[in-house]
């Protein structure tokens, strides 16, 4: 991954574009902000860290679970070939889709549904970014990760989780490392919280 390109794009991306009018004045803060439906746009410094950890390449096909505002999606779309993004809340997805279209991204594919089961139709993926917290590592997402692929996912109870980097070797072996402690909203669904 070109870290300089990531930094430059990250700094150029106006976070106020991804939040409601009443919150735009807070967009420059390094804090999560509400986006409705009990969900949040993540802290920008954490979005940057998670993208570095995922390390998408220019030819990567990326699965993102939890589109939210579309802020992280924009960064992934800039840094990779294609992004397949899944969001369970239809209204959030529609708002994100409009924002990302206004930014002229044409390499993003959208699905409203349960992302805890991934998006089998387009699997396998070189990278998987999960931006909601699972109780345990969803087997289905691991199976949709390509050999040589990387997945970033917060795992743990609702109040505090470990941010995990999952790597799959060319032989299909799985390695798991913990990067740091984080606090994300719950990943709902079949392989998430009810
Ligand atoms: N990355 C987003 C951004 O930049 O705005 C923030 C994501 S927010 C922390 C987590 C999102 O995951 C929420 O929008 C929530 O609705 C979504 N979510 C939770 N469980 C999901 C599931 N099973 N499938 C798809 N999306 C899910």
PDB file of C-alpha atoms and ligand atoms in Angstrom:
ATOM      1  CA  UNK A   1       0.000   0.000   0.000  1.00  0.00           C
ATOM      2  CA  UNK A   2       1.131   3.555  -0.713  1.00  0.00           C
ATOM      3  CA  UNK A   3       1.024   5.069   2.801  1.00  0.00           C
ATOM      4  CA  UNK A   4       1.719   8.574   1.489  1.00  0.00           C
ATOM      5  CA  UNK A   5      -1.250   8.384  -0.865  1.00  0.00           C
ATOM      6  CA  UNK A   6      -3.423   7.153   2.014  1.00  0.00           C
ATOM      7  CA  UNK A   7      -2.344  10.084   4.256  1.00  0.00           C
ATOM      8  CA  UNK A   8      -2.918  12.618   1.485  1.00  0.00           C
ATOM      9  CA  UNK A   9      -6.376  11.324   0.619  1.00  0.00           C
ATOM     10  CA  UNK A  10      -7.340  10.973   4.286  1.00  0.00           C
ATOM     11  CA  UNK A  11      -6.405  14.625   4.928  1.00  0.00           C
ATOM     12  CA  UNK A  12      -8.287  15.791   1.837  1.00  0.00           C
ATOM     13  CA  UNK A  13     -11.510  13.976   2.756  1.00  0.00           C
ATOM     14  CA  UNK A  14     -13.980  16.392   4.370  1.00  0.00           C
ATOM     15  CA  UNK A  15     -15.587  14.433   7.215  1.00  0.00           C
ATOM     16  CA  UNK A  16     -18.327  17.066   7.568  1.00  0.00           C
ATOM     17  CA  UNK A  17     -19.705  15.807   4.226  1.00  0.00           C
ATOM     18  CA  UNK A  18     -20.511  12.472   5.948  1.00  0.00           C
ATOM     19  CA  UNK A  19     -22.523  13.794   8.919  1.00  0.00           C
ATOM     20  CA  UNK A  20     -25.822  15.632   9.374  1.00  0.00           C
ATOM     21  CA  UNK A  21     -26.031  19.428   9.289  1.00  0.00           C
ATOM     22  CA  UNK A  22     -26.299  19.747  13.070  1.00  0.00           C
ATOM     23  CA  UNK A  23     -23.000  17.875  13.586  1.00  0.00           C
ATOM     24  CA  UNK A  24     -20.839  19.409  10.870  1.00  0.00           C
ATOM     25  CA  UNK A  25     -19.125  21.782  13.316  1.00  0.00           C
ATOM     26  CA  UNK A  26     -17.841  18.738  15.252  1.00  0.00           C
ATOM     27  CA  UNK A  27     -16.563  16.852  12.206  1.00  0.00           C
ATOM     28  CA  UNK A  28     -12.951  17.983  12.673  1.00  0.00           C
ATOM     29  CA  UNK A  29     -12.783  16.474  16.173  1.00  0.00           C
ATOM     30  CA  UNK A  30     -11.011  13.139  16.501  1.00  0.00           C
ATOM     31  CA  UNK A  31     -14.141  11.598  18.016  1.00  0.00           C
ATOM     32  CA  UNK A  32     -16.870   9.201  16.889  1.00  0.00           C
ATOM     33  CA  UNK A  33     -20.098  11.046  15.997  1.00  0.00           C
ATOM     34  CA  UNK A  34     -23.713   9.822  15.761  1.00  0.00           C
ATOM     35  CA  UNK A  35     -25.117   9.071  12.298  1.00  0.00           C
ATOM     36  CA  UNK A  36     -28.610   8.012  13.417  1.00  0.00           C
ATOM     37  CA  UNK A  37     -30.205   4.652  14.278  1.00  0.00           C
ATOM     38  CA  UNK A  38     -27.845   4.324  17.266  1.00  0.00           C
ATOM     39  CA  UNK A  39     -24.833   4.055  14.914  1.00  0.00           C
ATOM     40  CA  UNK A  40     -21.648   6.125  14.673  1.00  0.00           C
ATOM     41  CA  UNK A  41     -19.055   7.364  12.231  1.00  0.00           C
ATOM     42  CA  UNK A  42     -15.769   6.190  13.748  1.00  0.00           C
ATOM     43  CA  UNK A  43     -12.979   8.344  15.159  1.00  0.00           C
ATOM     44  CA  UNK A  44     -10.898   9.465  12.124  1.00  0.00           C
ATOM     45  CA  UNK A  45      -7.553   8.419  13.632  1.00  0.00           C
ATOM     46  CA  UNK A  46      -8.953   4.910  14.137  1.00  0.00           C
ATOM     47  CA  UNK A  47     -10.215   4.770  10.533  1.00  0.00           C
ATOM     48  CA  UNK A  48      -6.691   5.630   9.409  1.00  0.00           C
ATOM     49  CA  UNK A  49      -5.094   3.018  11.715  1.00  0.00           C
ATOM     50  CA  UNK A  50      -7.503   0.314  10.581  1.00  0.00           C
ATOM     51  CA  UNK A  51      -6.828   1.119   6.919  1.00  0.00           C
ATOM     52  CA  UNK A  52      -3.075   0.902   7.507  1.00  0.00           C
ATOM     53  CA  UNK A  53      -3.570  -2.440   9.237  1.00  0.00           C
ATOM     54  CA  UNK A  54      -5.741  -3.755   6.400  1.00  0.00           C
ATOM     55  CA  UNK A  55      -3.155  -2.506   3.868  1.00  0.00           C
ATOM     56  CA  UNK A  56      -5.248  -2.751   0.689  1.00  0.00           C
ATOM     57  CA  UNK A  57      -3.329  -2.835  -2.588  1.00  0.00           C
ATOM     58  CA  UNK A  58      -4.330  -1.109  -5.826  1.00  0.00           C
ATOM     59  CA  UNK A  59      -5.603  -4.403  -7.252  1.00  0.00           C
ATOM     60  CA  UNK A  60      -7.388  -5.561  -4.068  1.00  0.00           C
ATOM     61  CA  UNK A  61     -11.035  -6.567  -3.971  1.00  0.00           C
ATOM     62  CA  UNK A  62     -12.283  -5.420  -0.578  1.00  0.00           C
ATOM     63  CA  UNK A  63     -15.340  -6.498   1.399  1.00  0.00           C
ATOM     64  CA  UNK A  64     -16.497  -3.913   3.939  1.00  0.00           C
ATOM     65  CA  UNK A  65     -19.076  -4.801   6.579  1.00  0.00           C
ATOM     66  CA  UNK A  66     -20.842  -1.763   8.097  1.00  0.00           C
ATOM     67  CA  UNK A  67     -20.996   1.021   5.483  1.00  0.00           C
ATOM     68  CA  UNK A  68     -22.372   3.513   8.024  1.00  0.00           C
ATOM     69  CA  UNK A  69     -21.774   7.043   6.703  1.00  0.00           C
ATOM     70  CA  UNK A  70     -19.534   5.847   3.853  1.00  0.00           C
ATOM     71  CA  UNK A  71     -16.433   7.656   5.196  1.00  0.00           C
ATOM     72  CA  UNK A  72     -14.335   4.489   5.551  1.00  0.00           C
ATOM     73  CA  UNK A  73     -15.775   3.192   2.264  1.00  0.00           C
ATOM     74  CA  UNK A  74     -14.409   6.248   0.421  1.00  0.00           C
ATOM     75  CA  UNK A  75     -10.905   5.591   1.765  1.00  0.00           C
ATOM     76  CA  UNK A  76     -11.053   1.906   0.847  1.00  0.00           C
ATOM     77  CA  UNK A  77     -12.357   2.749  -2.633  1.00  0.00           C
ATOM     78  CA  UNK A  78      -9.501   5.202  -3.167  1.00  0.00           C
ATOM     79  CA  UNK A  79      -6.877   2.664  -2.097  1.00  0.00           C
ATOM     80  CA  UNK A  80      -8.135  -0.492  -3.853  1.00  0.00           C
ATOM     81  CA  UNK A  81      -9.684  -1.815  -7.074  1.00  0.00           C
ATOM     82  CA  UNK A  82     -13.214  -2.622  -5.921  1.00  0.00           C
ATOM     83  CA  UNK A  83     -15.148  -2.314  -2.678  1.00  0.00           C
ATOM     84  CA  UNK A  84     -18.145  -4.502  -1.859  1.00  0.00           C
ATOM     85  CA  UNK A  85     -19.873  -2.833   1.060  1.00  0.00           C
ATOM     86  CA  UNK A  86     -22.726  -4.239   3.163  1.00  0.00           C
ATOM     87  CA  UNK A  87     -24.945  -2.279   5.566  1.00  0.00           C
ATOM     88  CA  UNK A  88     -27.981  -3.631   7.416  1.00  0.00           C
ATOM     89  CA  UNK A  89     -29.779  -0.268   7.767  1.00  0.00           C
ATOM     90  CA  UNK A  90     -31.253   0.710   4.386  1.00  0.00           C
ATOM     91  CA  UNK A  91     -31.534   4.453   5.052  1.00  0.00           C
ATOM     92  CA  UNK A  92     -27.875   4.712   6.112  1.00  0.00           C
ATOM     93  CA  UNK A  93     -26.901   2.829   2.966  1.00  0.00           C
ATOM     94  CA  UNK A  94     -28.907   5.159   0.710  1.00  0.00           C
ATOM     95  CA  UNK A  95     -27.318   8.244   2.292  1.00  0.00           C
ATOM     96  CA  UNK A  96     -23.836   6.732   1.970  1.00  0.00           C
ATOM     97  CA  UNK A  97     -24.476   5.699  -1.633  1.00  0.00           C
ATOM     98  CA  UNK A  98     -25.489   9.270  -2.564  1.00  0.00           C
ATOM     99  CA  UNK A  99     -22.423  10.759  -0.876  1.00  0.00           C
ATOM    100  CA  UNK A 100     -20.046   8.324  -2.566  1.00  0.00           C
ATOM    101  CA  UNK A 101     -21.679   8.875  -5.970  1.00  0.00           C
ATOM    102  CA  UNK A 102     -21.277  12.642  -5.464  1.00  0.00           C
ATOM    103  CA  UNK A 103     -17.560  11.987  -4.892  1.00  0.00           C
ATOM    104  CA  UNK A 104     -17.534  10.170  -8.276  1.00  0.00           C
ATOM    105  CA  UNK A 105     -16.588   6.712  -7.029  1.00  0.00           C
ATOM    106  CA  UNK A 106     -17.537   4.078  -9.584  1.00  0.00           C
ATOM    107  CA  UNK A 107     -15.789   1.048  -8.027  1.00  0.00           C
ATOM    108  CA  UNK A 108     -18.172   0.504  -5.083  1.00  0.00           C
ATOM    109  CA  UNK A 109     -20.887  -2.198  -4.983  1.00  0.00           C
ATOM    110  CA  UNK A 110     -23.610  -1.870  -2.360  1.00  0.00           C
ATOM    111  CA  UNK A 111     -25.760  -4.403  -0.542  1.00  0.00           C
ATOM    112  CA  UNK A 112     -28.355  -3.899   2.176  1.00  0.00           C
ATOM    113  CA  UNK A 113     -28.412  -6.978   4.395  1.00  0.00           C
ATOM    114  CA  UNK A 114     -26.643  -9.018   7.040  1.00  0.00           C
ATOM    115  CA  UNK A 115     -22.921  -8.576   6.486  1.00  0.00           C
ATOM    116  CA  UNK A 116     -22.028 -11.038   9.259  1.00  0.00           C
ATOM    117  CA  UNK A 117     -22.504 -13.711   6.584  1.00  0.00           C
ATOM    118  CA  UNK A 118     -20.342 -11.736   4.134  1.00  0.00           C
ATOM    119  CA  UNK A 119     -21.291 -11.426   0.471  1.00  0.00           C
ATOM    120  CA  UNK A 120     -20.825 -14.903  -1.018  1.00  0.00           C
ATOM    121  CA  UNK A 121     -21.627 -13.933  -4.602  1.00  0.00           C
ATOM    122  CA  UNK A 122     -18.355 -12.015  -5.076  1.00  0.00           C
ATOM    123  CA  UNK A 123     -16.089 -13.982  -2.697  1.00  0.00           C
ATOM    124  CA  UNK A 124     -13.202 -14.493  -2.187  1.00  0.00           C
ATOM    125  CA  UNK A 125     -11.917 -11.070  -1.119  1.00  0.00           C
ATOM    126  CA  UNK A 126      -8.301  -9.949  -0.756  1.00  0.00           C
ATOM    127  CA  UNK A 127      -9.238  -7.738   2.170  1.00  0.00           C
ATOM    128  CA  UNK A 128     -12.163  -7.707   4.618  1.00  0.00           C
ATOM    129  CA  UNK A 129     -12.821  -4.686   6.844  1.00  0.00           C
ATOM    130  CA  UNK A 130     -15.437  -5.100   9.571  1.00  0.00           C
ATOM    131  CA  UNK A 131     -16.433  -1.845  11.279  1.00  0.00           C
ATOM    132  CA  UNK A 132     -18.788  -3.303  13.905  1.00  0.00           C
ATOM    133  CA  UNK A 133     -17.895  -5.595  16.808  1.00  0.00           C
ATOM    134  CA  UNK A 134     -18.451  -9.347  16.661  1.00  0.00           C
ATOM    135  CA  UNK A 135     -18.571 -11.559  19.766  1.00  0.00           C
ATOM    136  CA  UNK A 136     -16.518 -14.217  17.998  1.00  0.00           C
ATOM    137  CA  UNK A 137     -14.727 -14.381  14.654  1.00  0.00           C
ATOM    138  CA  UNK A 138     -17.405 -15.177  12.026  1.00  0.00           C
ATOM    139  CA  UNK A 139     -16.359 -18.426  10.233  1.00  0.00           C
ATOM    140  CA  UNK A 140     -18.237 -17.323   7.153  1.00  0.00           C
ATOM    141  CA  UNK A 141     -16.063 -14.201   6.779  1.00  0.00           C
ATOM    142  CA  UNK A 142     -12.884 -16.265   7.249  1.00  0.00           C
ATOM    143  CA  UNK A 143     -14.039 -18.605   4.494  1.00  0.00           C
ATOM    144  CA  UNK A 144     -14.604 -15.629   2.148  1.00  0.00           C
ATOM    145  CA  UNK A 145     -11.051 -14.328   2.680  1.00  0.00           C
ATOM    146  CA  UNK A 146      -8.707 -15.179  -0.217  1.00  0.00           C
ATOM    147  CA  UNK A 147      -5.387 -17.000   0.376  1.00  0.00           C
ATOM    148  CA  UNK A 148      -2.837 -14.279   1.181  1.00  0.00           C
ATOM    149  CA  UNK A 149      -5.695 -12.041   2.384  1.00  0.00           C
ATOM    150  CA  UNK A 150      -6.062  -9.811   5.439  1.00  0.00           C
ATOM    151  CA  UNK A 151      -9.094  -9.050   7.592  1.00  0.00           C
ATOM    152  CA  UNK A 152      -9.471  -6.385  10.283  1.00  0.00           C
ATOM    153  CA  UNK A 153     -12.275  -6.949  12.796  1.00  0.00           C
ATOM    154  CA  UNK A 154     -13.079  -5.873  16.365  1.00  0.00           C
ATOM    155  CA  UNK A 155     -13.905  -8.909  18.520  1.00  0.00           C
ATOM    156  CA  UNK A 156     -15.207  -8.949  22.065  1.00  0.00           C
ATOM    157  CA  UNK A 157     -18.085  -7.947  24.327  1.00  0.00           C
ATOM    158  CA  UNK A 158     -20.194  -4.839  23.549  1.00  0.00           C
ATOM    159  CA  UNK A 159     -18.328  -2.458  25.886  1.00  0.00           C
ATOM    160  CA  UNK A 160     -14.705  -3.112  24.774  1.00  0.00           C
ATOM    161  CA  UNK A 161     -13.127  -5.216  22.051  1.00  0.00           C
ATOM    162  CA  UNK A 162      -9.754  -6.303  20.718  1.00  0.00           C
ATOM    163  CA  UNK A 163      -9.031  -5.101  17.197  1.00  0.00           C
ATOM    164  CA  UNK A 164      -7.833  -8.224  15.404  1.00  0.00           C
ATOM    165  CA  UNK A 165      -5.762  -8.638  12.271  1.00  0.00           C
ATOM    166  CA  UNK A 166      -6.529 -11.985  10.653  1.00  0.00           C
ATOM    167  CA  UNK A 167      -4.168 -13.181   7.936  1.00  0.00           C
ATOM    168  CA  UNK A 168      -4.669 -16.198   5.687  1.00  0.00           C
ATOM    169  CA  UNK A 169      -1.559 -17.781   4.172  1.00  0.00           C
ATOM    170  CA  UNK A 170      -1.365 -19.115   0.641  1.00  0.00           C
ATOM    171  CA  UNK A 171      -1.963 -22.589   2.160  1.00  0.00           C
ATOM    172  CA  UNK A 172      -5.084 -21.395   3.962  1.00  0.00           C
ATOM    173  CA  UNK A 173      -3.592 -21.273   7.475  1.00  0.00           C
ATOM    174  CA  UNK A 174      -5.049 -18.557   9.706  1.00  0.00           C
ATOM    175  CA  UNK A 175      -2.979 -16.273  11.974  1.00  0.00           C
ATOM    176  CA  UNK A 176      -4.572 -13.853  14.426  1.00  0.00           C
ATOM    177  CA  UNK A 177      -2.894 -10.832  16.068  1.00  0.00           C
ATOM    178  CA  UNK A 178      -4.349  -8.221  18.410  1.00  0.00           C
ATOM    179  CA  UNK A 179      -3.586  -4.614  17.438  1.00  0.00           C
ATOM    180  CA  UNK A 180      -5.258  -2.588  20.204  1.00  0.00           C
ATOM    181  CA  UNK A 181      -8.374  -2.196  22.329  1.00  0.00           C
ATOM    182  CA  UNK A 182     -11.334  -0.452  20.651  1.00  0.00           C
ATOM    183  CA  UNK A 183     -14.997   0.265  21.213  1.00  0.00           C
ATOM    184  CA  UNK A 184     -17.385  -0.341  18.321  1.00  0.00           C
ATOM    185  CA  UNK A 185     -21.153  -0.705  17.961  1.00  0.00           C
ATOM    186  CA  UNK A 186     -22.361  -4.298  17.746  1.00  0.00           C
ATOM    187  CA  UNK A 187     -22.200  -6.396  14.598  1.00  0.00           C
ATOM    188  CA  UNK A 188     -25.749  -7.713  14.418  1.00  0.00           C
ATOM    189  CA  UNK A 189     -26.946 -10.748  12.506  1.00  0.00           C
ATOM    190  CA  UNK A 190     -26.446 -14.462  12.121  1.00  0.00           C
ATOM    191  CA  UNK A 191     -22.722 -14.438  13.073  1.00  0.00           C
ATOM    192  CA  UNK A 192     -23.026 -11.361  15.286  1.00  0.00           C
ATOM    193  CA  UNK A 193     -25.183 -10.231  18.177  1.00  0.00           C
ATOM    194  CA  UNK A 194     -28.938 -10.882  17.922  1.00  0.00           C
TER     195      UNK A 194
HETATM  196  N1  LIG B   1     -17.252   2.701   8.919  1.00  0.00           N
HETATM  197  C1  LIG B   1     -18.450   3.497   9.112  1.00  0.00           C
HETATM  198  C2  LIG B   1     -18.221   4.942   8.771  1.00  0.00           C
HETATM  199  O1  LIG B   1     -17.095   5.276   8.300  1.00  0.00           O
HETATM  200  O2  LIG B   1     -19.145   5.730   8.921  1.00  0.00           O
HETATM  201  C3  LIG B   1     -18.959   3.377  10.522  1.00  0.00           C
HETATM  202  C4  LIG B   1     -19.562   2.075  10.778  1.00  0.00           C
HETATM  203  S1  LIG B   1     -20.527   2.006  12.242  1.00  0.00           S
HETATM  204  C5  LIG B   1     -19.319   2.049  13.502  1.00  0.00           C
HETATM  205  C6  LIG B   1     -21.027   0.295  12.169  1.00  0.00           C
HETATM  206  C7  LIG B   1     -22.032   0.006  11.101  1.00  0.00           C
HETATM  207  O3  LIG B   1     -22.208  -1.400  11.027  1.00  0.00           O
HETATM  208  C8  LIG B   1     -23.415   0.593  11.383  1.00  0.00           C
HETATM  209  O4  LIG B   1     -23.826   1.403  10.324  1.00  0.00           O
HETATM  210  C9  LIG B   1     -24.309  -0.645  11.541  1.00  0.00           C
HETATM  211  O5  LIG B   1     -25.621  -0.461  11.079  1.00  0.00           O
HETATM  212  C10 LIG B   1     -23.540  -1.644  10.699  1.00  0.00           C
HETATM  213  N2  LIG B   1     -23.837  -3.054  10.992  1.00  0.00           N
HETATM  214  C11 LIG B   1     -23.983  -3.679  12.193  1.00  0.00           C
HETATM  215  N3  LIG B   1     -24.225  -4.986  12.011  1.00  0.00           N
HETATM  216  C12 LIG B   1     -24.228  -5.202  10.662  1.00  0.00           C
HETATM  217  C13 LIG B   1     -24.422  -6.350   9.844  1.00  0.00           C
HETATM  218  N4  LIG B   1     -24.659  -7.565  10.352  1.00  0.00           N
HETATM  219  N5  LIG B   1     -24.350  -6.196   8.516  1.00  0.00           N
HETATM  220  C14 LIG B   1     -24.101  -4.987   7.956  1.00  0.00           C
HETATM  221  N6  LIG B   1     -23.909  -3.863   8.676  1.00  0.00           N
HETATM  222  C15 LIG B   1     -23.972  -3.969  10.019  1.00  0.00           C
END
